[in-house]
Tab-separated table of C-alpha atoms in Angstrom:
chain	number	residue	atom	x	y	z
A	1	UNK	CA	0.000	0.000	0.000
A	2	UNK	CA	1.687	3.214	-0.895
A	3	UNK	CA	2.540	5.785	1.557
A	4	UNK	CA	-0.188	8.507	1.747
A	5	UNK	CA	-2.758	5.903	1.270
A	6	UNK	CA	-1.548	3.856	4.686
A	7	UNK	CA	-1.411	7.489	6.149
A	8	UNK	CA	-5.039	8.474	5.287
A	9	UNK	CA	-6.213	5.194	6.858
A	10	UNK	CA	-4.448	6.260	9.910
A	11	UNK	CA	-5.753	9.251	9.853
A	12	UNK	CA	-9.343	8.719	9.450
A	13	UNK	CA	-8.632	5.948	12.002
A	14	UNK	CA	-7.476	8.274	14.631
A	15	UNK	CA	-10.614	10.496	14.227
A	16	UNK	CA	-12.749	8.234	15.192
A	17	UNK	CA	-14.617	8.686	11.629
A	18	UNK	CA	-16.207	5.665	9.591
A	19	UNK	CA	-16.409	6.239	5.790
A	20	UNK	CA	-19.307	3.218	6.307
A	21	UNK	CA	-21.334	6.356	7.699
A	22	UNK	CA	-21.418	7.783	4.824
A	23	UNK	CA	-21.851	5.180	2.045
A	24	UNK	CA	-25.591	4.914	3.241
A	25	UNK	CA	-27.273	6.192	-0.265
A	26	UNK	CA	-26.700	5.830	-3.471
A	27	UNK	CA	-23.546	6.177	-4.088
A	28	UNK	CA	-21.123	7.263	-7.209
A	29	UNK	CA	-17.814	5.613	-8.220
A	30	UNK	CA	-15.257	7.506	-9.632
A	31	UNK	CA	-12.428	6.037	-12.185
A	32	UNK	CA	-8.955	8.163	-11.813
A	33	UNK	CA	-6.392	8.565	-13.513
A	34	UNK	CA	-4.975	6.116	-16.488
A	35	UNK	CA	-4.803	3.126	-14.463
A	36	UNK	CA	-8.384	3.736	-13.595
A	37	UNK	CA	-8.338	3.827	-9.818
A	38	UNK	CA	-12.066	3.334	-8.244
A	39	UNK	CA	-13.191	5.241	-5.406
A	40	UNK	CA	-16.838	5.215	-4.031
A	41	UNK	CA	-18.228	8.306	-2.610
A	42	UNK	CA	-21.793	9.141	-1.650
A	43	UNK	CA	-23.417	10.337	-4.658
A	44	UNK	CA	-25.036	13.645	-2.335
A	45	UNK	CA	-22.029	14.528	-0.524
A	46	UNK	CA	-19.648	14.493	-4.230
A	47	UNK	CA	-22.907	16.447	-5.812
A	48	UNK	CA	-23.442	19.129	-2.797
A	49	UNK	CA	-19.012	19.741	-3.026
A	50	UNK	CA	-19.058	21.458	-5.979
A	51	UNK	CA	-21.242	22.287	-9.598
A	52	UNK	CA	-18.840	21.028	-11.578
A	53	UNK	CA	-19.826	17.073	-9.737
A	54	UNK	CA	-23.616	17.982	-9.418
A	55	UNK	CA	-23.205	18.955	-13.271
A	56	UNK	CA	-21.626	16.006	-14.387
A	57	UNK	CA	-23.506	13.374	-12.290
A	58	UNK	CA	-26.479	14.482	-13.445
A	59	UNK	CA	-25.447	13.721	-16.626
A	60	UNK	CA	-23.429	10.566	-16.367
A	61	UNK	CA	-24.892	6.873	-16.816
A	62	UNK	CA	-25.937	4.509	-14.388
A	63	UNK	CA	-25.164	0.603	-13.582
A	64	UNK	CA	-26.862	-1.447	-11.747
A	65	UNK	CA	-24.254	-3.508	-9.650
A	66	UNK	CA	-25.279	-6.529	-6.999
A	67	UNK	CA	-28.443	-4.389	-6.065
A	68	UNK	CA	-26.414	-1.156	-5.374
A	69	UNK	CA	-27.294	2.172	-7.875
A	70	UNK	CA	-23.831	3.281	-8.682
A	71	UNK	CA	-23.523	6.287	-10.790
A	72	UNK	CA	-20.304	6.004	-12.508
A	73	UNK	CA	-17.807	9.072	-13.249
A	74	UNK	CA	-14.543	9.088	-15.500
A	75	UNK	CA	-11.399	11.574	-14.193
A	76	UNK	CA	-8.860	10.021	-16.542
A	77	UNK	CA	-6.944	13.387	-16.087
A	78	UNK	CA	-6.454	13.754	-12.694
A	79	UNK	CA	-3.687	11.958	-10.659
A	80	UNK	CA	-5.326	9.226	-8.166
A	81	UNK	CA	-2.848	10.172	-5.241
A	82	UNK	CA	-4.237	13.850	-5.330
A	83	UNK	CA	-7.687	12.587	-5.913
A	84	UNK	CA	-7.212	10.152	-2.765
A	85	UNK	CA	-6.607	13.558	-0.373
A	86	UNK	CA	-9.471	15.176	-2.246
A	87	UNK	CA	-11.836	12.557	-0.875
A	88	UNK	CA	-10.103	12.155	2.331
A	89	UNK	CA	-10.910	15.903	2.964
A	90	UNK	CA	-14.223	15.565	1.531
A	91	UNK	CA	-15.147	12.670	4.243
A	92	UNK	CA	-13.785	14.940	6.976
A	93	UNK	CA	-15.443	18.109	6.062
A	94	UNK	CA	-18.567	16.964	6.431
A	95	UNK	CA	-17.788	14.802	10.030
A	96	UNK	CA	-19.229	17.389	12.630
A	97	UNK	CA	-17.403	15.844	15.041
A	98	UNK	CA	-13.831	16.675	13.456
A	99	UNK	CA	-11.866	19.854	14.109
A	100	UNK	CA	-11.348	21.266	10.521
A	101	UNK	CA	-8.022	22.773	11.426
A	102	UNK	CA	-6.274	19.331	11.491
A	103	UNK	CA	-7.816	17.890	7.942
A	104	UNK	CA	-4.327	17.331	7.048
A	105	UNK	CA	-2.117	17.880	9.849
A	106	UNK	CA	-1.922	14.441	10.897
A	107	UNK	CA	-0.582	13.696	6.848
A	108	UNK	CA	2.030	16.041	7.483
A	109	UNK	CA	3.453	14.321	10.307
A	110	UNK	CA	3.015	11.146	9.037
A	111	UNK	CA	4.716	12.128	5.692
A	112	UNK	CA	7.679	13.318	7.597
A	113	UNK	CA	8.315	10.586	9.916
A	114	UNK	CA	8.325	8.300	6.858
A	115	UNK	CA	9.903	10.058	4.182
A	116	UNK	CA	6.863	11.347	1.915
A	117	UNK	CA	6.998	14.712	2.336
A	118	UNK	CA	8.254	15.716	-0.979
A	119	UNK	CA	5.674	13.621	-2.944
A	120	UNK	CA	2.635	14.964	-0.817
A	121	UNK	CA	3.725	18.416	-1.732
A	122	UNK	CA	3.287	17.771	-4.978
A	123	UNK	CA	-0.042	15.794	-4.347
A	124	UNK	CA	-1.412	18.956	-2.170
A	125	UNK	CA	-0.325	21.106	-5.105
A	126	UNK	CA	-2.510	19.391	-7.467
A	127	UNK	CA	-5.118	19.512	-5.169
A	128	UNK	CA	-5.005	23.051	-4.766
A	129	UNK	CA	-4.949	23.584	-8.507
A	130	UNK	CA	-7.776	20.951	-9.081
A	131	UNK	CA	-9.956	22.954	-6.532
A	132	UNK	CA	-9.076	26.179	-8.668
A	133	UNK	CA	-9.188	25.165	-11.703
A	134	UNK	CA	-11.389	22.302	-12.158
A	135	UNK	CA	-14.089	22.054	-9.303
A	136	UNK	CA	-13.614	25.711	-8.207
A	137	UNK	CA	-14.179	25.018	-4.325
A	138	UNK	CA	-12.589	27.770	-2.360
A	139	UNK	CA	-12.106	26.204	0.994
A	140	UNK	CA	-10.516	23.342	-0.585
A	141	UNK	CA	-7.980	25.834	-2.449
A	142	UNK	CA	-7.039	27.145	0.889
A	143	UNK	CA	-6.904	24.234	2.949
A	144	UNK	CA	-4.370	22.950	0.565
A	145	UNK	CA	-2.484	26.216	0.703
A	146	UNK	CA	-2.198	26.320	3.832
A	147	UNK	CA	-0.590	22.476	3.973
A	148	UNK	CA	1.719	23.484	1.671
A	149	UNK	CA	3.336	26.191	3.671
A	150	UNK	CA	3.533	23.960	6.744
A	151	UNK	CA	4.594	21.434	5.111
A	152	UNK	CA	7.775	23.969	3.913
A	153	UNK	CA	7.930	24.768	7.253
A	154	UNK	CA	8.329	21.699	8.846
A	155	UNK	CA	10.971	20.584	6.530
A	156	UNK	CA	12.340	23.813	5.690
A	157	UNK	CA	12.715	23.602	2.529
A	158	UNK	CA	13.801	26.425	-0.028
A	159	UNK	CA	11.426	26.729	-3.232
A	160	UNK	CA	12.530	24.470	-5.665
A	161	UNK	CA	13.477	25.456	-9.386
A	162	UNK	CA	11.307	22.812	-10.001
A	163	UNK	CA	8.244	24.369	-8.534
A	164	UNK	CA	8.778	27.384	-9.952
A	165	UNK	CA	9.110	26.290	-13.672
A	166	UNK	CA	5.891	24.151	-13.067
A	167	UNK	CA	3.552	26.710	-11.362
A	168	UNK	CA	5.188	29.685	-14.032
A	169	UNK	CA	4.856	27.596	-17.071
A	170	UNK	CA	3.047	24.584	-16.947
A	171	UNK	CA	0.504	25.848	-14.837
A	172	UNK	CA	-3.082	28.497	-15.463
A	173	UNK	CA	-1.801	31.754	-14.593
A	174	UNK	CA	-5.528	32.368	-12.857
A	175	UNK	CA	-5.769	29.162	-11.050
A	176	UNK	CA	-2.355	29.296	-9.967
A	177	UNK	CA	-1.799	32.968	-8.835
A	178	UNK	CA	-1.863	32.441	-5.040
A	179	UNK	CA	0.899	29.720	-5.624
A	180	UNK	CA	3.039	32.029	-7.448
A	181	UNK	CA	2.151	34.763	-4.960
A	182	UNK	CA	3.397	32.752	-2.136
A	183	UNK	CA	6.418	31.380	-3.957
A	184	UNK	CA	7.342	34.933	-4.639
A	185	UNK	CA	7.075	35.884	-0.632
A	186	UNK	CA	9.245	33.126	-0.017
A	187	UNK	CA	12.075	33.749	-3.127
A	188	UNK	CA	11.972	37.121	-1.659
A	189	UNK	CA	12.833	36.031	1.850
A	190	UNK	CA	15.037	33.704	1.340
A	191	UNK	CA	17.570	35.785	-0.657
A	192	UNK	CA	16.649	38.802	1.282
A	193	UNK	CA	17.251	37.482	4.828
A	194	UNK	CA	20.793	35.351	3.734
A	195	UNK	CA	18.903	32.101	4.045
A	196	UNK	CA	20.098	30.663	0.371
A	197	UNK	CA	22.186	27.720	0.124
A	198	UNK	CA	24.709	27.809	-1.916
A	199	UNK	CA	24.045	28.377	-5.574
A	200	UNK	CA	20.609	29.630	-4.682
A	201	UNK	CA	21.477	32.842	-6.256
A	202	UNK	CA	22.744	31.804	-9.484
A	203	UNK	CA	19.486	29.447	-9.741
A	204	UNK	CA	17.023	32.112	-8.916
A	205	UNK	CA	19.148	34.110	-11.239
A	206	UNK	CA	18.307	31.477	-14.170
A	207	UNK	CA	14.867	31.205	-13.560
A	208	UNK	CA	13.945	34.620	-13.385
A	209	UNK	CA	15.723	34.397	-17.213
A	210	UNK	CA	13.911	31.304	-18.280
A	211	UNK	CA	10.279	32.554	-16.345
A	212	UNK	CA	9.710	36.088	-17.277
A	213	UNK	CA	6.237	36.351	-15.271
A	214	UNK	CA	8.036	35.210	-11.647
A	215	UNK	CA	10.693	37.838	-12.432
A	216	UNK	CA	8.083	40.717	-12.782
A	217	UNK	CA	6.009	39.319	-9.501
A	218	UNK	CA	8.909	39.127	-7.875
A	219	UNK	CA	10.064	43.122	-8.657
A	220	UNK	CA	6.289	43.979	-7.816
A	221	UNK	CA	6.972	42.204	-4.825
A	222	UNK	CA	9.964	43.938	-3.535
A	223	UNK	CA	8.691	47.392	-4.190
A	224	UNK	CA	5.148	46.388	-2.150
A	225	UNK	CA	7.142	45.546	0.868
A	226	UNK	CA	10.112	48.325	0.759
A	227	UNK	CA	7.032	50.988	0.879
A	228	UNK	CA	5.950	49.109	3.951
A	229	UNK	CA	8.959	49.494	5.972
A	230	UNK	CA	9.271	45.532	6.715
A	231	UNK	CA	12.243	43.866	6.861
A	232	UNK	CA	12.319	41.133	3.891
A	233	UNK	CA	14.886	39.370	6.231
A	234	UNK	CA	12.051	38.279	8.756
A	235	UNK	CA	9.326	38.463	7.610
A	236	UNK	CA	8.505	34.696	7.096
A	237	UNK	CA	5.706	33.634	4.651
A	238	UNK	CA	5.330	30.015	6.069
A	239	UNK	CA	4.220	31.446	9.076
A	240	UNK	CA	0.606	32.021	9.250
A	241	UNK	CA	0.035	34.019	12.419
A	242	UNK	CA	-3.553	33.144	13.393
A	243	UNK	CA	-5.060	36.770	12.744
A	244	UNK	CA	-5.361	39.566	9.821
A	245	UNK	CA	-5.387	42.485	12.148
A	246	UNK	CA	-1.960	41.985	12.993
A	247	UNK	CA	0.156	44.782	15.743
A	248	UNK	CA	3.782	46.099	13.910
A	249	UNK	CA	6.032	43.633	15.749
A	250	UNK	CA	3.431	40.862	14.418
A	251	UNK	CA	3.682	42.403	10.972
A	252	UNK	CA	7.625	41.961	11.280
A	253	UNK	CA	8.024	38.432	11.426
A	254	UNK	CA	4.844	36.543	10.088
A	255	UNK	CA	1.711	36.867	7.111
A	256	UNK	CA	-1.699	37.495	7.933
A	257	UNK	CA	-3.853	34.295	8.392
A	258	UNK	CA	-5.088	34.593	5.183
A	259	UNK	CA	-2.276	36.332	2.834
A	260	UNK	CA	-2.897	33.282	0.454
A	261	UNK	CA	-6.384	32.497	0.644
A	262	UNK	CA	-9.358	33.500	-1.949
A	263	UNK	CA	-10.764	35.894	0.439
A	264	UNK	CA	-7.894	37.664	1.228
A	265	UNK	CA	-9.163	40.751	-1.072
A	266	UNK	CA	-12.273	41.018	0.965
A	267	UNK	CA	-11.929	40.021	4.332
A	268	UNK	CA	-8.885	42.704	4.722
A	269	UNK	CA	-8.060	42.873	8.829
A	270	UNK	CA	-11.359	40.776	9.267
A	271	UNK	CA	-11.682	37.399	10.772
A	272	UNK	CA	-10.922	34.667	8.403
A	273	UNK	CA	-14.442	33.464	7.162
A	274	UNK	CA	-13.334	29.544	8.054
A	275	UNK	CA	-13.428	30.544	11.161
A	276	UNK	CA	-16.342	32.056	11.371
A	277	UNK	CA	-17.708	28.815	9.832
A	278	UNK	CA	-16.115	26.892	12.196
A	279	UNK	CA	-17.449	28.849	15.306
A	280	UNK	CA	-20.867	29.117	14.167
A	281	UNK	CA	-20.650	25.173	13.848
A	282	UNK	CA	-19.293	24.159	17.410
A	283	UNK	CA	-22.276	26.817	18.894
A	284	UNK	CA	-24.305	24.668	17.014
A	285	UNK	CA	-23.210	21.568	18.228
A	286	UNK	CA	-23.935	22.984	21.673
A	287	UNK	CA	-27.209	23.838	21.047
A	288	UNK	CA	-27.972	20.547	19.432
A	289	UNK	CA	-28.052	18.510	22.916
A	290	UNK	CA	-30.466	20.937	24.531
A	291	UNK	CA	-32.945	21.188	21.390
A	292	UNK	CA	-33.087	17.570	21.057
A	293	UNK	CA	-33.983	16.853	24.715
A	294	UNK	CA	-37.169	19.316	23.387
A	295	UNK	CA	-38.025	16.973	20.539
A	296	UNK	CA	-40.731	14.041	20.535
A	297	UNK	CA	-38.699	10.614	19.940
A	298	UNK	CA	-38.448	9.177	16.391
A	299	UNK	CA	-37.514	5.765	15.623
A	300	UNK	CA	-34.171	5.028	14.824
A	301	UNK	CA	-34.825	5.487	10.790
A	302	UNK	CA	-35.762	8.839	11.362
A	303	UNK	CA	-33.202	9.287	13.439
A	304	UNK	CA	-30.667	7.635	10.867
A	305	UNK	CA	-32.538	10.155	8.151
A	306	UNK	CA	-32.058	13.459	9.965
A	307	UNK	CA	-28.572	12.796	10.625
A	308	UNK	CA	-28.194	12.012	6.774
A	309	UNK	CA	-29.517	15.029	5.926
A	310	UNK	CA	-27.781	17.116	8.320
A	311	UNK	CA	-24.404	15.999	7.600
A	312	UNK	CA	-24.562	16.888	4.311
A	313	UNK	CA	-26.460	20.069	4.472
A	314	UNK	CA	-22.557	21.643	5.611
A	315	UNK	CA	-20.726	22.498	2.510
A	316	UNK	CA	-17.346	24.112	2.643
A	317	UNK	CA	-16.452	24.731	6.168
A	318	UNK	CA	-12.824	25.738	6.540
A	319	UNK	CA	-10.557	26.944	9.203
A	320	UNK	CA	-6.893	27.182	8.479
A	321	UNK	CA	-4.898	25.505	11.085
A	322	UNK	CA	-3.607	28.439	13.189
A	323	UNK	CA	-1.147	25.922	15.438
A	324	UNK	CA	1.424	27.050	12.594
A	325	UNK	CA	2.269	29.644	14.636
A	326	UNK	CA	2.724	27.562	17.595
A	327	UNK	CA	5.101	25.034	15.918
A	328	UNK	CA	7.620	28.217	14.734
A	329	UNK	CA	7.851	29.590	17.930
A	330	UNK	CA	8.979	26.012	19.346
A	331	UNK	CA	11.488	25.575	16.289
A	332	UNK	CA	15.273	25.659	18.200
């Protein structure tokens, strides 16, 4: 079993979560990739994720299959290890009882203590591009961004030429621009602060050549931040400090909460909208107890219904994991 597959099992494990919960209706399978990797996902929670599935489902064929209604849906495009944390996050999004703000923390941990960590970068980059580009599910776009810098955190890792001629060239300028925007903030402080390894220079120096977009982000870049008075040198853009209304020492060091989310353009020095979400769900969940010690009892069908229908009545509730900031400050 390959890596991040063993991981997600562990993961779900851990949560307490059963993906049998789920699988109660009719349900759709999904072929990935070239070596046509099946998944099975609950037709409504795929449909109620995004247009693009609702769209397509409603439009696909169906086969009958041992007494089961599967509806069947071809992704020959996509890569089956990106696919795999798609539906992994899917499951947990809509498990009221999991804390959205470690979706994928528990991967990163795993992928580091067994020597992943560079191919789940590249699996939570094509996840973040496949929400952008191809679903177009915001919370999913910055849940992955937001793995991707701790993931570079946790590793420290320098941006890779590699990255940056994939993102630059191979990639949609639109769907990709918070990507680039964040690989900019870190090209910027890594030669900027004296953090390059050697040859760094001479590399950046080539791709700036060979990518003319990155080298025009990156001189918009540097003239954003030298009219801000903030030292390039510290100011870190893996570290997401868990606010956008951020004091000047804050401001020194650290990028608002949501520097590379979709939002970022409207929620300014507001709270992060994820967490909104989130809040407004675990006051709900307090409430729940009380209102249904009001309500008449209902036989367990009922029962079974309503907590069908409630689970996936949540779309697309995101917090970005804030204990980022926690795991810098402990770095030696």
């Amino acid at each position: 079993m390959a890596p991040l597959s063993s991981a997600l099992k562990r993961a779900t494990r851990a949560s307490g979560f059963q993906l049998s919960t789920i699988l109660t209706s009719e349900n759709v399978q999904v072929i990935v990739g070239e070596e046509g990797r099946e998944f099975t996902i609950a037709r409504e929670l795929l449909a109620s994720c995004s247009p693009y599935f609702r769209d397509r489902l409603d439009a696909t064929a169906v086969l009958k299959q041992q007494n089961a209604q599967f509806n069947i849906l071809w992704l020959e495009d996509q890569d089956p290890e990106m696919f795999e944390l798609f539906t992994y996050w899917l499951h947990q999004r809509h498990n009221r009882s999991i804390d959205a703000r470690k979706d994928f923390r528990a991967i990163l941990d795993d992928s580091v203590r067994n020597d992943y960590a560079e191919e789940l970068q590249w699996d939570l980059i094509n996840l973040h591009l496949f929400a952008a580009n191809v679903i177009e599910v915001p919370a999913l776009q910055d849940d992955a961004m937001d793995a991707v810098q701790d993931l570079h955190l946790m590793c420290n890792w320098d941006i890779s030429s590699q990255l940056v001629r994939h993102v630059y060239v191979d990639c949609d300028a639109d769907a990709s621009c918070r990507l680039r925007k964040w690989i900019v903030a870190m090209t910027a402080w890594t030669l900027g602060g004296g953090f390059e390894r050697p040859g760094t220079a001479q590399q950046m120096h080539d791709l700036f050549e060979g990518c003319p977009d990155f080298w025009r982000d990156y001189v918009a870049h540097i003239s954003k931040i030298s009219k801000s008075r903030v030292r390039i040198a510290t100011k870190n853009p893996q570290l997401r400090l868990p606010s956008n209304n951020l004091r000047n020492e804050e401001r020194q060091f650290g990028f608002r909460q949501c520097s590379f989310h979709t939002h970022r353009s409207i929620v300014k020095q507001g709270r992060c909208p994820h967490v909104k979400a989130q809040l407004l769900q675990r006051e709900q969940q307090r409430q729940r107890p009380a209102a249904l010690a009001l309500r008449s009892p209902v036989s367990d069908a009922d029962s079974s219904e309503s907590e069908f229908e409630s689970t996936y009545g949540v779309r697309d509730k995101l917090s970005p994991r804030s204990t980022i900031f926690e795991l810098y400050l402990g770095m030696p």
